[in-house]
Amino acid sequence: MKRLPMTLIAGAALTGVFALAALISMVWTPYSVEGMNIAARLQAPGAAHWFGTDHFGRDILSMIMVGARTSIAVAVIAVGMGMVLGVPLGLLAAANRGGLIDEVIMRGNDLVFAFPALVIAILITAVFGPSAVNAIIAIGIFNTPVFARVTRGGALSLWTLDYIRAAEVAGKGKVRISVEHILPNIANLLIVQGTIQFSLGILAEAALSYVGLGAQPPLPSWGRMLAEAQTMISFAPHMAIIPGFAIVLTVLGLNLMGDGLRDILDPKLRRAR
Amino acid sequence: MLGRLKLGLAVLAMVATPALAQRADISVGLVLEPPNLDPTSGAAAAIREVTYSNIYEGLTRFGPDGSVNPGLAHDWDISEDGTVYTFHLREGVQFHDGTPLTADDVVFTLDRARDEDSTNAQKQLFAAIDTVTAVDPLTVEVTLTQPQGAFLFNMAWGDAVIMSPESVETNATNPVGTGAFRFVRWVQGDRVELERNPDYWGEAPALERATFRFISDPSAAFAAMMAGDIDAFPNFPAPETLAQFEADPRFSVIVGSTEGETILSMNHQNEALSDIRVRQAISHAINRQDIIDGAMFGYGTPIGTHFAPHNPDYLDLTDNSAHDPEAARALLAEAGHENLTLRLMLPPPTYARRGGEIVASQLRDVGIRTEITNLEWAQWLEQVFRGKDFDLTIISHTEPMDIEIYSRPDYYFQYDSAELQAIIAELDETTDPEARTELLHRAQRHISEDYVVGFLFQLAKTGVANADIEGLWENAPVPANDLTGVRWTQ
C-alpha cells in the first residue's frame, strides 16, 4: 500500500481536532456559552478557564467549541448547496457541450463569478437580513459556479473517451451517462474541490460574522469573537488570539487535507508519479 | 551632499511652520448619523448633536451646565401673572442665506411647531402657547394659556430653534439657521461639514471648519481616534478603551453626565407585555450592575425610574425592581407566561448591542427567550420608533426632563395610563417649585411601580479628545455638541 502523504495526515489531524470539538460541543461544553458571569470577565487563560473568559465572563474554550460547530455547519451546508446546484449544472453543460444550454449555464456562471465572493454574500445578507441561514445561502451561491466549472471541465474530457461513446451507441441517454459514467469518474475531483471550498466557506463565515452579517448573538461565532475582541486587544489579547488561531488552524488543516487528497486522488498527478 | 541637506532642511522648515500655527479645524466623531438635519422634524438626538447651537439657535439657549441663557432673545419680560412673555430679539441677526431675523420668523417658527400638522417631535414644549404676535420687528409677545414654569427652558431645546420661512422646506438637507457655523455639505453615511459663519451676530468662534464624522463601529472609532483622524469623540462607543486613552498624553478623557435614561423599552401592544406581572418579572430579571459593568465597563449609574440621578428631584427607586430571578420566575408562572419568546431589537450604540446580549442572557435565566436583531440606526428609527414593530429594545432617551413621554399614548412604547397623564397635565400647569417636585416624585413612582419599561442606567458621557482641545462640554444637559466655545490651545 502506498504511503499517505504527510500533508494529508497533518491536515486531517488539524481538521479532526476542530471537528471533534464541534461534535463534543453538541453534548457537552466546559461552561454554558449563554451563561454570563460579569464578575469573572476578561480573565486570562488559566486553570478554571483554559482559554480565559471574554468581556461578558463567558468561557472562551466553550465558545470556540460551539463556534467550531457554527463554522463547520455553515461551511458544510453551504458547500453541499454549491455541489447540489453546481454539479448538475456542470453535467448538463458538458452533456450539451457547445449548445445553447451550455452557453447559458456557463455565461450565467461567469456572471456570478464576476462578483467577488464576499460582495455577493454581503449583498444577500444586506437584502434578506443578517443570519446564519442567509450566510449559508450566500456562501452556497458563490460556491455553485465553482462546482459547475469543475464538473464541466472534468466531464468534457470524459465525453471524448471511447467507453462513453460506446455507452452512447448502446442507446443510453445523456442523463444516464452523466449519472452512471461521468459522475463516478469525476468524484475525486469534486472531493478535492469540496475540501478547498470548505476551507473558503469557513473563512467566508468568519468574515461575514466579523462584519456582523453572519451568525447573530448569542450564537457564538469565531468571526464575531474576533470583532468583539478588537477594542480590548490591549488588555485582553487572548480574546483575539484564540479565535484567530482557531480560524487559521482550521483553514490550514483543510487546505493541507485538500492538497493531500489531490495527491492521492487526482488521476493526473497519480499518473505522473 | 551638503546642498541637498540644506534643501532638505528648508523643505522641512516649510512643512513644519504651518503646523506650529494654531489649528482652526476640528473633526468630531459621532456614533449615529442624523436621519436629516432639521431638528423640528425628527426625534433622533443625532440631529441636535450636529446642529444645536452650531447651525440653529433658539430664543434661549442651554449652557454646558444645563442653565438657560439668552439666545436670539437678549432679554425678556414676564407679566406678573406669568402668562405673557415679551422677547426682545438681538439686532442685526442674519440667517445663513442672508435674510434678517425678525419677529415674524419667531411667530412663524412657534406657530409651525404647534400646528396640527407639525412634525415636531416635542410638541409638548409648545403646548402652553396660546398666541404668538410680533409687536415690532424685534419684539415678540407670547401669551400662554396658563403660567408655565418651564417655558424659557422649553424654548432652549433643540426642537424650538428659530427657522426662516424662506428656508424651512429645505432645512432637512440644507440647514439654514442663525448660528456661528453654516452648513457646507453632507456626505451621507460619512460626514457633515460646517464652516465659520462670517456674519455671525455674536463672538466669532475660534474654529474655522468643523466636520462631524459618523462612525458607529467601536473598533473603527478607536482606530480613527488613535490615528488622529478624529480630534474629539464626545460619546466614545468603546468605554473599555478609556483607560488606554487616559494613559496616553496625546488624549484627554472627559467623563461627565448625560440626560440619557437608558431603558429596556417594552411594547405595551404586545399581549404578554401589557401584563404588569410580565413587565415586573422582566424588571426583576435584570441585573443593572452587570449591564453597567459588562457593557459600559462601569460607566453609568443605575436608575429605577425615568429621571436623571443628578437632578435634585430624582428619587432612587431601584429597589422596586431589584435583581430577583426567583421573584421573576414566580411572576411569570402566575401570569401563565412560562414559555415566552420576545423580539429584542438593538440599535448600533454599544450600550444597546452589548447591553442587549447581557439582558438576553439575564432573561434566559428566568425562562424568557429572546430573538436578537441588530438594526442599523435608520432601520431602528423606521421600524421601532416610527413603526412600533418590536417587543423589546434598548435605547437611551437623552432629552432633559422627558418623563412626560410616558403620558403620550402614541409614543413608540404605547403606554396608556390615565393616572400618569393626569399627573403630567397637572405638572405642566404648576409653577410652584415645591408642588412641581411633589408631582415629579409622583410621576417617577408611578412609572416605576407600574414597571412601564425596564429602567437600566443613566448613560455617562464618556468623551475622548485631543489633549490640545479645550471648550468641549463635559456634561450633556441636552443632546448637543456646541462647538462655539471650542478651540485648540496650540
Coordinates of N, CA and C in Angstrom, one line a residue, chain B residues 287-436:
Chain B
N287 N -30.2 42.5 36.0 CA -29.2 42.9 37.0 C -28.5 44.1 36.4
R288 N -28.8 45.3 36.9 CA -28.3 46.6 36.3 C -26.8 46.7 36.4
Q289 N -26.3 46.3 37.6 CA -24.8 46.5 37.8 C -24.0 45.6 36.7
D290 N -24.6 44.4 36.5 CA -23.9 43.6 35.5 C -23.9 44.2 34.1
I291 N -25.0 44.9 33.8 CA -25.1 45.6 32.5 C -24.1 46.7 32.4
I292 N -24.1 47.5 33.5 CA -23.2 48.7 33.5 C -21.7 48.2 33.4
D293 N -21.4 47.1 34.2 CA -20.0 46.6 34.2 C -19.7 45.9 32.9
G294 N -20.6 45.1 32.4 CA -20.3 44.3 31.2 C -20.3 45.0 29.9
A295 N -21.3 46.0 29.8 CA -21.5 46.7 28.6 C -20.7 48.0 28.6
M296 N -20.7 48.7 29.7 CA -20.1 50.0 29.8 C -18.8 50.1 30.6
F297 N -18.3 49.0 31.0 CA -17.1 48.9 31.8 C -17.2 49.8 33.0
G298 N -18.3 49.9 33.6 CA -18.5 50.6 34.9 C -19.0 52.0 34.8
Y299 N -19.1 52.5 33.5 CA -19.6 53.9 33.4 C -21.1 53.9 33.3
G300 N -21.7 54.5 34.2 CA -23.2 54.6 34.3 C -23.7 54.5 35.7
T301 N -24.9 55.0 35.9 CA -25.5 55.0 37.3 C -26.8 54.3 37.2
P302 N -27.0 53.3 38.0 CA -28.3 52.5 38.0 C -29.5 53.5 38.2
I303 N -30.6 53.3 37.5 CA -31.8 54.1 37.7 C -33.0 53.1 37.9
G304 N -34.0 53.6 38.7 CA -35.2 52.8 38.9 C -36.4 53.4 38.4
T305 N -36.2 54.6 37.7 CA -37.3 55.3 37.1 C -36.7 56.2 36.0
H306 N -37.6 56.9 35.3 CA -37.1 57.7 34.2 C -36.7 59.1 34.6
F307 N -35.6 59.3 35.3 CA -35.2 60.6 35.8 C -33.7 60.6 36.0
A308 N -33.1 61.7 35.8 CA -31.6 61.8 35.9 C -31.2 61.8 37.3
P309 N -30.3 61.0 37.8 CA -29.9 60.9 39.2 C -29.2 62.2 39.7
H310 N -28.6 63.0 38.7 CA -28.0 64.3 39.2 C -29.1 65.4 39.4
N311 N -30.3 65.1 39.0 CA -31.4 66.1 39.2 C -31.8 66.1 40.7
P312 N -32.0 67.3 41.3 CA -32.3 67.3 42.7 C -33.7 66.6 43.0
D313 N -34.5 66.5 42.0 CA -35.9 65.9 42.2 C -35.9 64.4 42.0
Y314 N -34.7 63.8 41.7 CA -34.6 62.4 41.5 C -34.9 61.6 42.7
L315 N -35.7 60.5 42.5 CA -35.9 59.5 43.5 C -35.2 58.2 43.2
D316 N -34.5 57.7 44.1 CA -33.8 56.4 43.9 C -34.8 55.3 44.1
L317 N -35.4 54.7 43.0 CA -36.4 53.7 43.1 C -35.9 52.3 42.6
T318 N -34.6 52.2 42.6 CA -34.0 50.9 42.1 C -34.5 49.7 42.8
D319 N -34.8 49.9 44.1 CA -35.3 48.8 44.9 C -36.6 48.2 44.4
N320 N -37.4 49.0 43.8 CA -38.7 48.4 43.2 C -38.4 47.3 42.3
S321 N -37.3 47.4 41.6 CA -37.0 46.4 40.5 C -35.7 45.8 40.8
A322 N -35.4 45.4 42.1 CA -34.1 44.8 42.4 C -34.0 43.5 41.7
H323 N -32.7 43.1 41.5 CA -32.4 41.9 40.8 C -32.9 40.7 41.7
D324 N -33.9 40.0 41.2 CA -34.5 38.9 41.9 C -35.1 37.8 41.0
P325 N -34.2 36.9 40.4 CA -34.7 36.0 39.4 C -35.8 35.1 40.0
E326 N -35.7 34.7 41.3 CA -36.8 33.9 41.9 C -38.2 34.5 41.7
A327 N -38.2 35.8 42.1 CA -39.5 36.6 42.0 C -39.9 36.6 40.6
A328 N -39.0 36.8 39.7 CA -39.3 37.0 38.3 C -40.0 35.7 37.8
R329 N -39.4 34.5 38.1 CA -39.9 33.2 37.7 C -41.3 33.0 38.2
A330 N -41.5 33.4 39.5 CA -42.8 33.2 40.2 C -43.9 34.1 39.5
L331 N -43.5 35.3 39.1 CA -44.4 36.2 38.5 C -44.8 35.7 37.1
L332 N -43.8 35.2 36.4 CA -44.1 34.6 35.0 C -45.0 33.4 35.1
A333 N -44.8 32.6 36.1 CA -45.7 31.4 36.3 C -47.1 31.9 36.6
E334 N -47.2 32.9 37.5 CA -48.5 33.4 37.9 C -49.2 34.0 36.7
A335 N -48.5 34.6 35.8 CA -49.1 35.3 34.6 C -49.3 34.2 33.5
G336 N -48.8 33.0 33.7 CA -49.0 32.0 32.7 C -48.1 32.2 31.5
H337 N -47.0 32.8 31.7 CA -46.1 33.1 30.5 C -44.8 32.4 30.8
E338 N -44.8 31.1 31.0 CA -43.5 30.4 31.3 C -42.8 30.1 30.1
N339 N -43.4 30.3 28.9 CA -42.8 30.0 27.6 C -42.8 31.1 26.7
L340 N -42.2 32.2 27.2 CA -42.3 33.5 26.4 C -41.1 33.7 25.5
T341 N -41.4 34.1 24.3 CA -40.3 34.5 23.4 C -40.6 35.9 22.9
L342 N -39.6 36.7 23.1 CA -39.8 38.1 22.7 C -38.7 38.6 21.7
R343 N -39.0 39.5 20.9 CA -38.0 40.0 19.9 C -37.3 41.2 20.5
L344 N -36.0 41.2 20.5 CA -35.2 42.2 21.1 C -34.5 43.0 20.0
M345 N -34.9 44.2 19.7 CA -34.3 44.9 18.6 C -33.2 45.9 19.1
L346 N -32.0 45.8 18.5 CA -30.9 46.6 19.1 C -30.4 47.6 18.1
P347 N -30.4 48.9 18.4 CA -29.8 49.9 17.6 C -28.2 49.8 17.8
P348 N -27.5 50.6 17.0 CA -26.0 50.4 17.0 C -25.2 50.7 18.3
P349 N -25.6 51.7 19.1 CA -24.7 52.1 20.2 C -24.3 50.9 21.0
T350 N -23.1 51.0 21.6 CA -22.5 49.9 22.4 C -23.4 49.6 23.5
Y351 N -24.0 50.6 24.2 CA -24.9 50.2 25.4 C -26.0 49.3 24.9
A352 N -26.5 49.5 23.7 CA -27.6 48.6 23.2 C -27.1 47.3 22.8
R353 N -26.1 47.3 22.0 CA -25.6 46.0 21.4 C -25.1 45.1 22.5
R354 N -24.2 45.6 23.4 CA -23.7 44.8 24.4 C -24.7 44.6 25.5
G355 N -25.3 45.7 25.9 CA -26.4 45.6 26.9 C -27.4 44.6 26.5
G356 N -27.8 44.5 25.3 CA -28.8 43.6 24.8 C -28.4 42.2 24.9
E357 N -27.1 41.9 24.7 CA -26.7 40.5 24.9 C -26.8 40.1 26.4
I358 N -26.4 41.0 27.2 CA -26.5 40.7 28.7 C -27.9 40.6 29.1
V359 N -28.8 41.5 28.7 CA -30.2 41.4 29.0 C -30.8 40.1 28.5
A360 N -30.4 39.7 27.3 CA -30.9 38.4 26.8 C -30.5 37.2 27.7
S361 N -29.3 37.3 28.1 CA -28.8 36.2 29.0 C -29.5 36.2 30.3
Q362 N -29.8 37.4 30.9 CA -30.5 37.5 32.1 C -31.9 37.1 32.0
L363 N -32.5 37.4 30.9 CA -33.9 37.0 30.7 C -34.0 35.5 30.5
R364 N -33.0 34.9 29.9 CA -33.0 33.5 29.7 C -32.9 32.8 31.0
D365 N -32.2 33.4 32.0 CA -32.2 32.8 33.3 C -33.5 32.6 34.0
V366 N -34.5 33.5 33.6 CA -35.8 33.4 34.2 C -36.8 32.7 33.3
G367 N -36.3 32.2 32.1 CA -37.1 31.5 31.3 C -37.8 32.2 30.1
I368 N -37.3 33.5 29.8 CA -37.8 34.2 28.7 C -36.8 34.1 27.6
R369 N -37.2 33.6 26.4 CA -36.3 33.5 25.3 C -36.4 34.8 24.5
T370 N -35.3 35.3 23.9 CA -35.3 36.5 23.1 C -34.7 36.2 21.8
E371 N -35.2 36.8 20.8 CA -34.6 36.8 19.4 C -34.0 38.1 19.2
I372 N -32.6 38.2 19.1 CA -31.9 39.4 19.0 C -31.9 39.8 17.5
T373 N -32.2 41.0 17.2 CA -32.0 41.5 15.8 C -31.2 42.8 15.9
N374 N -30.1 42.9 15.3 CA -29.3 44.1 15.3 C -29.7 45.0 14.2
L375 N -30.1 46.2 14.5 CA -30.6 47.1 13.4 C -29.7 48.3 13.2
E376 N -29.6 48.7 12.0 CA -28.9 50.0 11.7 C -29.7 51.1 12.2
W377 N -29.1 52.3 12.4 CA -29.8 53.4 13.1 C -31.1 53.8 12.3
A378 N -31.0 54.0 11.0 CA -32.1 54.4 10.2 C -33.2 53.3 10.2
Q379 N -32.8 52.1 10.2 CA -33.8 51.0 10.3 C -34.5 51.0 11.7
W380 N -33.7 51.3 12.7 CA -34.3 51.3 14.1 C -35.3 52.4 14.2
L381 N -35.0 53.6 13.7 CA -35.9 54.7 13.7 C -37.2 54.4 12.9
E382 N -37.0 53.7 11.8 CA -38.1 53.4 10.9 C -39.0 52.3 11.5
Q383 N -38.4 51.2 11.9 CA -39.2 50.1 12.3 C -39.6 50.1 13.8
V384 N -38.7 50.5 14.7 CA -39.1 50.5 16.1 C -39.7 51.8 16.5
F385 N -39.1 52.9 16.2 CA -39.5 54.2 16.8 C -40.8 54.7 16.1
R386 N -40.8 54.6 14.7 CA -42.0 55.1 14.0 C -42.9 53.9 13.8
G387 N -42.4 52.8 13.4 CA -43.3 51.7 13.1 C -43.8 50.9 14.3
K388 N -43.2 51.1 15.4 CA -43.6 50.5 16.7 C -43.7 48.9 16.5
D389 N -42.9 48.4 15.7 CA -42.8 47.0 15.4 C -41.7 46.4 16.2
F390 N -41.9 46.0 17.4 CA -40.9 45.5 18.3 C -41.5 44.9 19.6
D391 N -40.8 44.1 20.3 CA -41.3 43.7 21.6 C -40.4 44.4 22.7
L392 N -39.1 44.3 22.5 CA -38.2 44.9 23.5 C -37.1 45.6 22.7
T393 N -36.6 46.7 23.2 CA -35.5 47.4 22.6 C -34.7 48.1 23.7
I394 N -33.5 48.5 23.4 CA -32.7 49.2 24.4 C -32.3 50.5 23.7
I395 N -32.6 51.6 24.4 CA -32.3 53.0 23.9 C -32.1 53.9 25.0
S396 N -31.3 54.9 24.8 CA -31.1 56.0 25.8 C -31.9 57.2 25.4
H397 N -32.7 57.7 26.3 CA -33.5 58.9 26.0 C -32.8 60.1 26.5
T398 N -32.1 60.8 25.6 CA -31.2 61.8 26.0 C -31.7 63.2 26.2
E399 N -33.0 63.4 26.0 CA -33.6 64.7 26.2 C -33.7 65.0 27.7
P400 N -33.6 66.2 28.2 CA -33.7 66.5 29.6 C -35.2 66.5 30.0
M401 N -35.5 66.2 31.2 CA -36.8 66.3 31.8 C -37.9 65.7 30.9
D402 N -37.6 64.5 30.4 CA -38.5 63.9 29.4 C -39.4 62.8 30.0
I403 N -39.7 62.9 31.3 CA -40.6 61.9 31.9 C -42.0 62.0 31.2
E404 N -42.3 63.1 30.6 CA -43.6 63.3 30.0 C -43.9 62.3 28.8
I405 N -42.8 61.7 28.3 CA -43.0 60.8 27.2 C -43.9 59.6 27.6
Y406 N -44.0 59.4 28.9 CA -44.9 58.3 29.4 C -46.3 58.7 29.4
S407 N -46.6 60.0 29.1 CA -48.0 60.4 29.1 C -48.5 60.5 27.7
R408 N -47.6 60.0 26.7 CA -48.1 60.1 25.3 C -48.5 58.7 24.9
P409 N -49.8 58.4 24.8 CA -50.2 57.0 24.4 C -49.7 56.6 23.1
D410 N -49.4 57.5 22.2 CA -48.9 57.1 20.8 C -47.4 57.1 20.7
Y411 N -46.7 57.2 21.8 CA -45.3 57.1 21.8 C -44.9 55.7 21.5
Y412 N -43.7 55.5 21.1 CA -43.4 54.1 20.5 C -43.6 53.0 21.4
F413 N -43.5 53.2 22.8 CA -43.8 52.0 23.6 C -45.3 51.9 24.0
Q414 N -46.0 52.9 23.6 CA -47.5 52.9 23.7 C -48.1 52.6 25.1
Y415 N -47.5 53.3 26.0 CA -48.0 53.2 27.4 C -49.2 54.1 27.6
D416 N -50.3 53.7 28.0 CA -51.5 54.5 28.1 C -52.1 54.4 29.6
S417 N -51.7 55.4 30.4 CA -52.2 55.4 31.7 C -52.8 56.8 32.0
A418 N -54.1 56.7 32.3 CA -54.9 58.0 32.6 C -54.3 58.7 33.8
E419 N -53.9 57.9 34.8 CA -53.4 58.4 36.0 C -52.1 59.2 35.8
L420 N -51.2 58.6 35.0 CA -49.9 59.3 34.8 C -50.2 60.6 33.9
Q421 N -51.1 60.4 32.9 CA -51.4 61.6 32.1 C -51.9 62.7 32.9
A422 N -52.7 62.4 33.9 CA -53.3 63.4 34.8 C -52.1 64.1 35.6
I423 N -51.2 63.3 36.1 CA -50.0 63.9 36.8 C -49.2 64.8 35.9
I424 N -49.0 64.4 34.7 CA -48.1 65.2 33.8 C -48.9 66.5 33.4
A425 N -50.2 66.3 33.2 CA -51.0 67.5 32.8 C -51.0 68.5 34.0
E426 N -51.1 68.0 35.2 CA -51.0 68.9 36.4 C -49.6 69.6 36.5
L427 N -48.6 68.8 36.2 CA -47.3 69.3 36.3 C -47.1 70.4 35.4
D428 N -47.7 70.3 34.2 CA -47.5 71.3 33.2 C -48.1 72.6 33.6
E429 N -49.1 72.6 34.4 CA -49.8 73.8 34.8 C -49.2 74.4 36.1
T430 N -48.3 73.6 36.7 CA -47.8 74.0 38.1 C -46.5 74.8 38.0
T431 N -46.4 75.9 38.6 CA -45.2 76.7 38.6 C -44.5 76.7 40.0
D432 N -45.3 76.4 41.0 CA -44.7 76.4 42.4 C -43.7 75.3 42.5
P433 N -42.4 75.6 42.8 CA -41.4 74.6 42.8 C -41.6 73.4 43.7
E434 N -42.2 73.7 44.9 CA -42.4 72.5 45.8 C -43.5 71.6 45.2
A435 N -44.5 72.2 44.7 CA -45.6 71.4 44.1 C -45.1 70.6 42.9
R436 N -44.2 71.2 42.2 CA -43.6 70.5 41.0 C -42.8 69.3 41.4

